[in-house]
Tab-separated table of C-alpha atoms and ligand atoms in Angstrom:
chain	number	residue	atom	x	y	z
O	38	UNK	CA	19.673	57.287	-35.850
O	39	UNK	CA	22.695	57.827	-38.133
O	40	UNK	CA	24.884	54.711	-38.437
O	41	UNK	CA	27.832	54.555	-36.070
O	42	UNK	CA	31.262	54.524	-37.754
O	43	UNK	CA	34.463	52.724	-36.777
O	44	UNK	CA	36.544	55.288	-35.013
O	45	UNK	CA	40.248	54.610	-35.231
O	46	UNK	CA	41.195	57.744	-33.278
O	47	UNK	CA	44.116	57.599	-30.737
O	48	UNK	CA	41.830	59.296	-28.227
O	49	UNK	CA	39.220	60.004	-27.248
O	50	UNK	CA	38.468	56.700	-28.701
O	51	UNK	CA	35.536	54.339	-29.520
O	52	UNK	CA	33.725	53.003	-26.452
O	53	UNK	CA	32.138	49.562	-26.338
O	54	UNK	CA	28.508	49.797	-27.592
O	55	UNK	CA	26.936	48.052	-24.583
O	56	UNK	CA	28.532	50.682	-22.282
O	57	UNK	CA	26.999	53.547	-24.329
O	58	UNK	CA	23.676	51.797	-24.309
O	59	UNK	CA	23.701	51.301	-20.592
O	60	UNK	CA	24.705	54.961	-20.062
O	61	UNK	CA	21.872	55.970	-22.437
O	62	UNK	CA	19.331	53.827	-20.669
O	63	UNK	CA	20.310	55.244	-17.328
O	64	UNK	CA	20.847	58.798	-18.455
O	65	UNK	CA	17.628	60.389	-17.219
O	66	UNK	CA	17.042	58.314	-14.194
O	67	UNK	CA	19.886	56.365	-12.572
O	68	UNK	CA	18.135	53.307	-10.816
O	69	UNK	CA	16.911	54.150	-7.414
O	70	UNK	CA	17.652	57.842	-7.470
O	71	UNK	CA	15.253	59.694	-9.814
O	72	UNK	CA	18.194	61.756	-11.071
O	73	UNK	CA	20.909	61.499	-13.739
O	74	UNK	CA	24.441	60.747	-12.789
O	75	UNK	CA	25.047	63.997	-14.535
O	76	UNK	CA	23.142	65.763	-11.799
O	77	UNK	CA	24.035	63.635	-8.840
O	78	UNK	CA	25.798	64.817	-5.688
O	79	UNK	CA	29.277	63.283	-5.305
O	80	UNK	CA	28.363	62.979	-1.598
O	81	UNK	CA	25.319	60.855	-2.217
O	82	UNK	CA	25.090	57.189	-1.368
O	83	UNK	CA	24.444	56.326	-5.073
O	84	UNK	CA	27.650	57.965	-6.233
O	85	UNK	CA	29.628	56.455	-3.429
O	86	UNK	CA	28.431	53.007	-4.539
O	87	UNK	CA	29.521	53.948	-8.117
O	88	UNK	CA	33.051	54.987	-7.283
O	89	UNK	CA	33.637	52.125	-4.776
O	90	UNK	CA	32.549	49.534	-7.340
O	91	UNK	CA	34.559	51.222	-10.042
O	92	UNK	CA	37.691	50.897	-7.891
O	93	UNK	CA	36.822	47.304	-6.855
O	94	UNK	CA	36.358	46.293	-10.495
O	95	UNK	CA	39.627	47.893	-11.577
O	96	UNK	CA	41.416	46.143	-8.676
O	97	UNK	CA	40.057	42.711	-9.821
O	98	UNK	CA	40.964	43.436	-13.395
O	99	UNK	CA	44.599	44.497	-12.829
O	100	UNK	CA	45.140	42.359	-9.651
O	101	UNK	CA	46.118	45.594	-7.725
O	102	UNK	CA	47.608	44.619	-4.308
O	103	UNK	CA	46.305	46.059	-1.055
O	104	UNK	CA	49.305	48.142	-0.417
O	105	UNK	CA	48.461	50.236	-3.584
O	106	UNK	CA	46.016	53.124	-3.655
O	107	UNK	CA	43.737	53.766	-6.608
O	108	UNK	CA	42.831	57.361	-7.449
O	109	UNK	CA	40.497	59.009	-9.990
O	110	UNK	CA	41.924	62.362	-10.692
O	111	UNK	CA	41.569	65.263	-13.157
O	112	UNK	CA	44.011	67.082	-15.352
O	113	UNK	CA	44.625	64.191	-17.705
O	114	UNK	CA	47.771	62.236	-18.063
O	115	UNK	CA	49.533	65.500	-18.744
O	116	UNK	CA	49.009	66.735	-15.133
O	117	UNK	CA	50.596	63.483	-14.000
O	118	UNK	CA	53.881	64.485	-15.702
O	119	UNK	CA	53.945	67.309	-13.064
O	120	UNK	CA	52.407	65.414	-10.175
O	121	UNK	CA	54.771	62.552	-10.385
O	122	UNK	CA	57.820	64.825	-10.234
O	123	UNK	CA	56.279	67.014	-7.460
O	124	UNK	CA	55.239	64.108	-5.221
O	125	UNK	CA	58.184	61.643	-5.755
O	126	UNK	CA	60.999	64.188	-5.793
O	127	UNK	CA	61.830	67.376	-3.886
O	128	UNK	CA	62.623	70.390	-5.900
O	129	UNK	CA	66.043	70.078	-7.499
O	130	UNK	CA	66.183	66.281	-7.027
O	131	UNK	CA	67.387	64.075	-9.946
O	132	UNK	CA	64.887	61.929	-11.958
O	133	UNK	CA	65.530	59.635	-14.811
O	134	UNK	CA	63.448	59.530	-18.076
O	135	UNK	CA	63.297	57.221	-21.077
O	136	UNK	CA	62.489	59.196	-24.166
O	137	UNK	CA	60.662	56.795	-26.433
O	138	UNK	CA	58.283	59.269	-28.056
O	139	UNK	CA	56.077	62.321	-27.977
O	140	UNK	CA	54.498	61.873	-24.435
O	141	UNK	CA	57.622	60.661	-22.736
O	142	UNK	CA	59.475	63.796	-24.032
O	143	UNK	CA	56.694	65.958	-22.640
O	144	UNK	CA	56.942	64.189	-19.211
O	145	UNK	CA	60.606	64.863	-19.119
O	146	UNK	CA	60.033	68.563	-20.025
O	147	UNK	CA	57.604	68.860	-17.040
O	148	UNK	CA	60.112	67.026	-14.773
O	149	UNK	CA	62.777	69.501	-15.862
O	150	UNK	CA	60.722	72.329	-14.431
O	151	UNK	CA	60.985	70.886	-11.025
O	152	UNK	CA	64.404	69.209	-10.860
O	153	UNK	CA	67.306	67.613	-12.670
O	154	UNK	CA	65.669	65.610	-15.425
O	155	UNK	CA	68.162	63.155	-16.955
O	156	UNK	CA	67.572	61.167	-20.135
O	157	UNK	CA	68.905	57.571	-19.650
O	158	UNK	CA	67.719	56.157	-22.992
O	159	UNK	CA	66.238	57.600	-26.211
O	160	UNK	CA	65.018	56.458	-29.585
O	161	UNK	CA	64.964	59.930	-30.991
O	162	UNK	CA	67.735	58.980	-33.544
O	163	UNK	CA	65.187	56.824	-35.477
O	164	UNK	CA	62.118	59.006	-34.883
O	165	UNK	CA	61.020	56.871	-31.901
O	166	UNK	CA	60.387	53.806	-34.124
O	167	UNK	CA	61.822	51.414	-31.469
O	168	UNK	CA	62.086	50.954	-27.692
O	169	UNK	CA	65.443	52.139	-26.473
O	170	UNK	CA	67.660	50.333	-23.963
O	171	UNK	CA	69.046	52.025	-20.811
O	172	UNK	CA	72.755	52.684	-20.628
O	173	UNK	CA	73.564	51.620	-17.061
O	174	UNK	CA	76.736	53.850	-17.016
O	175	UNK	CA	74.648	56.960	-17.607
O	176	UNK	CA	72.016	56.083	-14.967
O	177	UNK	CA	72.100	58.582	-12.206
O	178	UNK	CA	72.474	56.851	-8.801
O	179	UNK	CA	70.447	59.442	-6.902
O	180	UNK	CA	67.469	59.410	-9.310
O	181	UNK	CA	64.230	59.432	-7.282
O	182	UNK	CA	62.327	57.699	-10.012
O	183	UNK	CA	62.622	56.308	-13.498
O	184	UNK	CA	59.771	57.385	-15.774
O	185	UNK	CA	58.762	55.591	-18.973
O	186	UNK	CA	55.791	55.554	-21.326
O	187	UNK	CA	54.655	51.951	-21.617
O	188	UNK	CA	52.747	52.323	-24.910
O	189	UNK	CA	53.839	55.151	-27.240
O	190	UNK	CA	50.571	56.255	-28.735
O	191	UNK	CA	51.967	58.442	-31.442
O	192	UNK	CA	54.637	56.075	-32.821
O	193	UNK	CA	52.955	52.727	-32.021
O	194	UNK	CA	55.603	51.073	-29.819
O	195	UNK	CA	55.405	49.105	-26.548
O	196	UNK	CA	57.626	48.130	-23.797
O	197	UNK	CA	57.055	44.424	-23.922
O	198	UNK	CA	59.633	44.040	-21.084
O	199	UNK	CA	59.556	46.585	-18.280
O	200	UNK	CA	62.697	48.814	-18.143
O	201	UNK	CA	65.149	47.641	-15.521
O	202	UNK	CA	66.624	50.055	-13.078
O	203	UNK	CA	70.362	49.091	-13.185
O	204	UNK	CA	71.376	47.047	-10.190
O	205	UNK	CA	74.226	49.409	-9.321
O	206	UNK	CA	71.633	52.029	-8.425
O	207	UNK	CA	70.044	52.026	-4.978
O	208	UNK	CA	71.112	53.145	-1.529
O	209	UNK	CA	69.532	56.039	0.290
O	210	UNK	CA	67.265	57.236	-2.474
O	211	UNK	CA	65.652	54.103	-3.809
O	212	UNK	CA	64.668	54.701	-7.460
O	213	UNK	CA	60.974	54.135	-8.016
O	214	UNK	CA	59.501	52.964	-11.290
O	215	UNK	CA	56.742	55.090	-12.839
O	216	UNK	CA	54.842	54.012	-15.975
O	217	UNK	CA	52.491	56.121	-18.125
O	218	UNK	CA	50.200	53.359	-19.487
O	219	UNK	CA	47.473	55.672	-20.856
O	220	UNK	CA	47.157	53.938	-24.143
O	221	UNK	CA	47.329	50.287	-23.221
O	222	UNK	CA	45.929	49.902	-19.663
O	223	UNK	CA	43.396	47.119	-19.639
O	224	UNK	CA	44.429	46.204	-23.316
O	225	UNK	CA	47.387	44.028	-22.249
O	226	UNK	CA	48.805	42.556	-19.126
O	227	UNK	CA	50.542	45.117	-16.956
O	228	UNK	CA	52.297	43.837	-13.711
O	229	UNK	CA	51.253	46.487	-11.229
O	230	UNK	CA	53.583	44.966	-8.419
O	231	UNK	CA	56.696	45.712	-10.574
O	232	UNK	CA	55.753	49.446	-10.557
O	233	UNK	CA	55.632	52.029	-7.812
O	234	UNK	CA	53.112	54.195	-9.704
O	235	UNK	CA	51.097	53.745	-12.883
O	236	UNK	CA	48.888	56.442	-14.441
O	237	UNK	CA	46.543	56.558	-17.451
O	238	UNK	CA	44.354	59.200	-18.935
O	239	UNK	CA	40.950	57.497	-19.411
O	240	UNK	CA	40.107	58.496	-22.961
O	241	UNK	CA	42.220	55.842	-24.694
O	242	UNK	CA	41.261	52.525	-23.164
O	243	UNK	CA	39.236	53.245	-19.979
O	244	UNK	CA	36.375	55.634	-20.698
O	245	UNK	CA	35.504	59.233	-21.534
O	246	UNK	CA	37.951	62.111	-21.156
O	247	UNK	CA	38.040	63.967	-17.911
O	248	UNK	CA	39.335	61.350	-15.464
O	249	UNK	CA	42.822	59.910	-14.980
O	250	UNK	CA	43.588	56.769	-13.168
O	251	UNK	CA	46.553	56.703	-10.724
O	252	UNK	CA	47.642	53.436	-9.069
O	253	UNK	CA	50.374	54.095	-6.570
O	254	UNK	CA	52.263	52.360	-3.780
O	255	UNK	CA	50.800	53.618	-0.492
O	256	UNK	CA	54.257	54.308	1.001
O	257	UNK	CA	54.556	57.182	-1.539
O	258	UNK	CA	51.761	58.905	0.453
O	259	UNK	CA	53.946	59.207	3.454
O	260	UNK	CA	56.681	61.013	1.570
O	261	UNK	CA	57.086	64.683	2.696
O	262	UNK	CA	56.221	67.149	-0.096
O	263	UNK	CA	56.964	70.769	-0.639
O	264	UNK	CA	54.734	72.798	1.741
O	265	UNK	CA	53.924	75.190	-1.081
O	266	UNK	CA	52.477	72.337	-3.211
O	267	UNK	CA	48.721	73.085	-3.860
O	268	UNK	CA	46.412	70.632	-2.231
O	269	UNK	CA	45.025	69.506	-5.637
O	270	UNK	CA	48.464	68.316	-6.613
O	271	UNK	CA	49.057	66.184	-3.553
O	272	UNK	CA	48.488	62.383	-3.875
O	273	UNK	CA	48.073	62.226	-0.073
O	274	UNK	CA	45.153	64.709	-0.099
O	275	UNK	CA	43.514	63.013	-3.006
O	276	UNK	CA	43.779	59.617	-1.309
O	277	UNK	CA	42.526	60.911	2.031
O	278	UNK	CA	39.553	62.348	0.235
O	279	UNK	CA	38.935	58.989	-1.547
O	280	UNK	CA	39.268	60.916	-4.904
O	281	UNK	CA	36.542	63.244	-3.699
O	282	UNK	CA	38.454	66.051	-2.025
O	283	UNK	CA	36.573	68.255	-4.288
O	284	UNK	CA	33.818	67.540	-6.937
O	285	UNK	CA	35.166	64.682	-9.036
O	286	UNK	CA	34.237	64.066	-12.774
O	287	UNK	CA	31.269	61.966	-11.650
O	288	UNK	CA	29.944	61.009	-15.028
O	289	UNK	CA	33.388	60.078	-16.448
O	290	UNK	CA	33.978	57.876	-13.309
O	291	UNK	CA	30.568	56.299	-13.858
O	292	UNK	CA	31.174	55.435	-17.485
O	293	UNK	CA	34.705	54.208	-16.647
O	294	UNK	CA	33.023	51.816	-14.107
O	295	UNK	CA	30.748	50.579	-16.841
O	296	UNK	CA	33.715	49.911	-19.046
O	297	UNK	CA	35.479	48.024	-16.193
O	298	UNK	CA	32.366	45.888	-15.748
O	299	UNK	CA	32.283	45.273	-19.488
O	300	UNK	CA	35.929	44.203	-19.554
O	301	UNK	CA	35.271	41.775	-16.749
O	302	UNK	CA	32.314	40.365	-18.704
O	303	UNK	CA	34.697	39.783	-21.709
O	304	UNK	CA	36.917	37.645	-19.423
O	305	UNK	CA	39.247	40.318	-18.098
O	306	UNK	CA	42.529	41.710	-19.287
O	307	UNK	CA	43.928	38.459	-20.596
O	308	UNK	CA	40.914	37.951	-22.829
O	309	UNK	CA	41.265	41.588	-24.044
O	310	UNK	CA	44.914	41.105	-24.780
O	311	UNK	CA	44.120	37.913	-26.734
O	312	UNK	CA	41.654	39.693	-28.992
O	313	UNK	CA	43.853	42.827	-29.282
O	314	UNK	CA	46.779	40.595	-30.415
O	315	UNK	CA	44.487	39.010	-32.947
O	316	UNK	CA	43.310	42.404	-34.208
O	317	UNK	CA	46.797	43.855	-34.426
O	318	UNK	CA	48.050	40.630	-36.037
O	319	UNK	CA	45.507	40.978	-38.879
O	320	UNK	CA	47.039	44.313	-39.715
O	321	UNK	CA	50.732	43.580	-39.172
O	322	UNK	CA	50.459	40.300	-41.122
O	323	UNK	CA	48.838	42.115	-44.071
O	324	UNK	CA	51.314	44.966	-43.920
O	325	UNK	CA	54.308	42.536	-43.712
O	326	UNK	CA	52.972	40.560	-46.753
O	327	UNK	CA	52.499	43.704	-48.872
O	328	UNK	CA	55.189	45.893	-50.613
O	329	UNK	CA	52.627	48.790	-50.938
O	330	UNK	CA	52.138	49.266	-47.235
O	331	UNK	CA	55.149	49.833	-44.877
O	332	UNK	CA	54.944	49.380	-41.058
O	333	UNK	CA	56.603	52.240	-39.176
O	334	UNK	CA	57.516	50.630	-35.862
O	335	UNK	CA	60.293	48.052	-35.544
O	336	UNK	CA	58.720	44.533	-35.342
O	337	UNK	CA	60.071	43.786	-31.778
O	338	UNK	CA	58.651	47.034	-30.461
O	339	UNK	CA	55.326	47.012	-32.163
O	340	UNK	CA	52.178	48.084	-30.192
O	341	UNK	CA	48.948	46.163	-30.328
O	342	UNK	CA	46.972	49.296	-29.644
O	343	UNK	CA	48.332	51.807	-32.239
O	344	UNK	CA	49.358	50.428	-35.534
O	345	UNK	CA	51.375	52.883	-37.650
O	346	UNK	CA	52.037	52.387	-41.348
O	347	UNK	CA	52.399	54.396	-44.611
O	348	UNK	CA	51.635	53.993	-48.320
O	349	UNK	CA	54.156	54.711	-51.073
O	350	UNK	CA	53.435	58.463	-51.085
O	351	UNK	CA	51.775	61.241	-49.060
O	352	UNK	CA	49.187	61.688	-51.798
O	353	UNK	CA	48.292	57.995	-51.559
O	354	UNK	CA	48.132	58.194	-47.756
O	355	UNK	CA	45.606	61.038	-48.068
O	356	UNK	CA	43.624	59.254	-50.763
O	357	UNK	CA	43.414	56.086	-48.686
O	358	UNK	CA	42.395	57.976	-45.539
O	359	UNK	CA	39.659	59.694	-47.494
O	360	UNK	CA	38.379	56.434	-48.936
O	361	UNK	CA	38.203	54.880	-45.478
O	362	UNK	CA	36.346	57.864	-44.165
O	363	UNK	CA	33.752	57.512	-47.011
O	364	UNK	CA	33.183	53.972	-45.916
O	365	UNK	CA	32.733	54.765	-42.180
O	366	UNK	CA	36.293	54.341	-40.903
O	367	UNK	CA	37.489	57.592	-39.546
O	368	UNK	CA	40.487	59.216	-37.827
O	369	UNK	CA	43.173	57.102	-39.573
O	370	UNK	CA	45.589	59.981	-40.225
O	371	UNK	CA	48.981	59.551	-38.579
O	372	UNK	CA	50.324	62.109	-36.172
O	373	UNK	CA	51.951	65.069	-37.849
O	374	UNK	CA	55.512	64.268	-36.691
O	375	UNK	CA	55.166	60.753	-37.982
O	376	UNK	CA	52.912	61.014	-41.051
O	377	UNK	CA	51.258	58.071	-42.856
O	378	UNK	CA	48.348	56.295	-41.097
O	379	UNK	CA	47.646	55.204	-37.607
O	380	UNK	CA	44.959	52.704	-36.678
O	381	UNK	CA	44.156	52.831	-32.921
O	382	UNK	CA	42.399	49.661	-32.094
O	383	UNK	CA	41.806	49.855	-28.316
O	384	UNK	CA	39.530	47.547	-26.442
O	385	UNK	CA	36.344	49.300	-27.751
O	386	UNK	CA	37.212	48.606	-31.380
O	387	UNK	CA	35.539	45.318	-32.516
O	388	UNK	CA	37.520	42.890	-34.733
O	389	UNK	CA	34.939	43.530	-37.466
O	390	UNK	CA	36.267	47.176	-37.715
O	391	UNK	CA	39.742	45.830	-38.193
O	392	UNK	CA	38.671	43.315	-40.835
O	393	UNK	CA	36.803	45.988	-42.725
O	394	UNK	CA	39.975	48.124	-42.643
O	395	UNK	CA	42.233	45.267	-43.880
O	396	UNK	CA	39.730	44.537	-46.673
O	397	UNK	CA	39.880	48.263	-47.736
O	398	UNK	CA	43.665	48.092	-47.652
O	399	UNK	CA	43.694	45.137	-49.973
O	400	UNK	CA	41.300	46.645	-52.407
O	401	UNK	CA	43.163	49.988	-52.479
O	402	UNK	CA	46.412	48.166	-53.176
O	403	UNK	CA	44.887	46.210	-56.059
O	404	UNK	CA	43.587	49.403	-57.647
O	405	UNK	CA	46.668	51.540	-57.120
O	406	UNK	CA	49.651	49.141	-57.319
N	145	PLP	C1	47.149	60.673	-24.682
N	145	PLP	C2	48.287	60.496	-23.849
N	145	PLP	C3	48.724	61.414	-22.835
N	145	PLP	C4	48.158	62.697	-22.648
N	145	PLP	O1	46.872	62.559	-22.171
N	145	PLP	P1	45.858	63.761	-21.592
N	145	PLP	O2	44.861	63.041	-20.805
N	145	PLP	O3	45.405	64.444	-22.850
N	145	PLP	O4	46.745	64.705	-20.826
N	145	PLP	C5	49.864	61.123	-22.109
N	145	PLP	N1	50.525	59.934	-22.285
N	145	PLP	C6	50.115	59.039	-23.264
N	145	PLP	C7	50.916	57.787	-23.413
N	145	PLP	C8	49.061	59.268	-23.993
N	145	PLP	O5	48.596	58.376	-24.923
């Protein structure tokens, strides 16, 4: 077999090797069934056990209280931009958004199709290099929810403190807190109880593309929705069907379950956060000590999942990225609106990969500086 490389992609990302090996081992014959999970009925006992155990494992990992439902949906995190608005607000209602980057802006655009989407904080002025603060005076009192993106995958910033809904807000339409945690779920501690709804596309830190995890307070399921809303867009229908209203992405759910078990074996989310801080620290410490590399996110807002930096010129960025690729470290190019480099170092990236990257950065600096 060809050697595996270190994949620094923002997503789909590198999965833990033991998970791939387990999936490979069981690919032709899932124990006790004589079939592959790829061929298995979602109505079978074997698959029911898989999805039930995946949910139980995620509940243990994130300490999800009983009054929250856990759903495995399709359509990616992007469909949640729409589903959140359509299930938490009636058409024309007001919703509040924090614009802290690429995906939060897209979420707001989708919200604006459905209702009155108000921006209550933005870091657009500095190309989203920091986490903005809410201006309480501008916060709409009738906002059905406040949406924020917990970890900004493109720019490499994180909400280290959850956004606060201003105390003045409240009354009839209680404002709910909705977090898109696609790129740091299971990589750092996230307090589920402080949210009304959390969603995450799987392909960053959970598993393969094709499944999206939604964790929501069960009382949201009782809210009336527009009668025209298609069944596939209703949280209530998805919950009633235990994420199997129609055929779910069985294999993606199965592999996600393997990842959950692997994270538990590593010691859970706290242990992952510790190692992720160590990994990110290796990169940030090196960048801060160098005048050749420049970090792109403001230090107080820095992500431990996506580390963005640049070299002194675009030509050097490109040369460095090519050198890394030739040494088995791929997908280090920054997003086009940001430029430079981005190292995504999710749970599946071993610390050896980060050490190898830092060594190459050192060497490149010595040669070029
Ligand atoms: C990747 C990403 C998305 C989009 O995810 P899809 O599953 O491709 O729709 C949304 N939000 C964040 C924070 C992301 O990182």
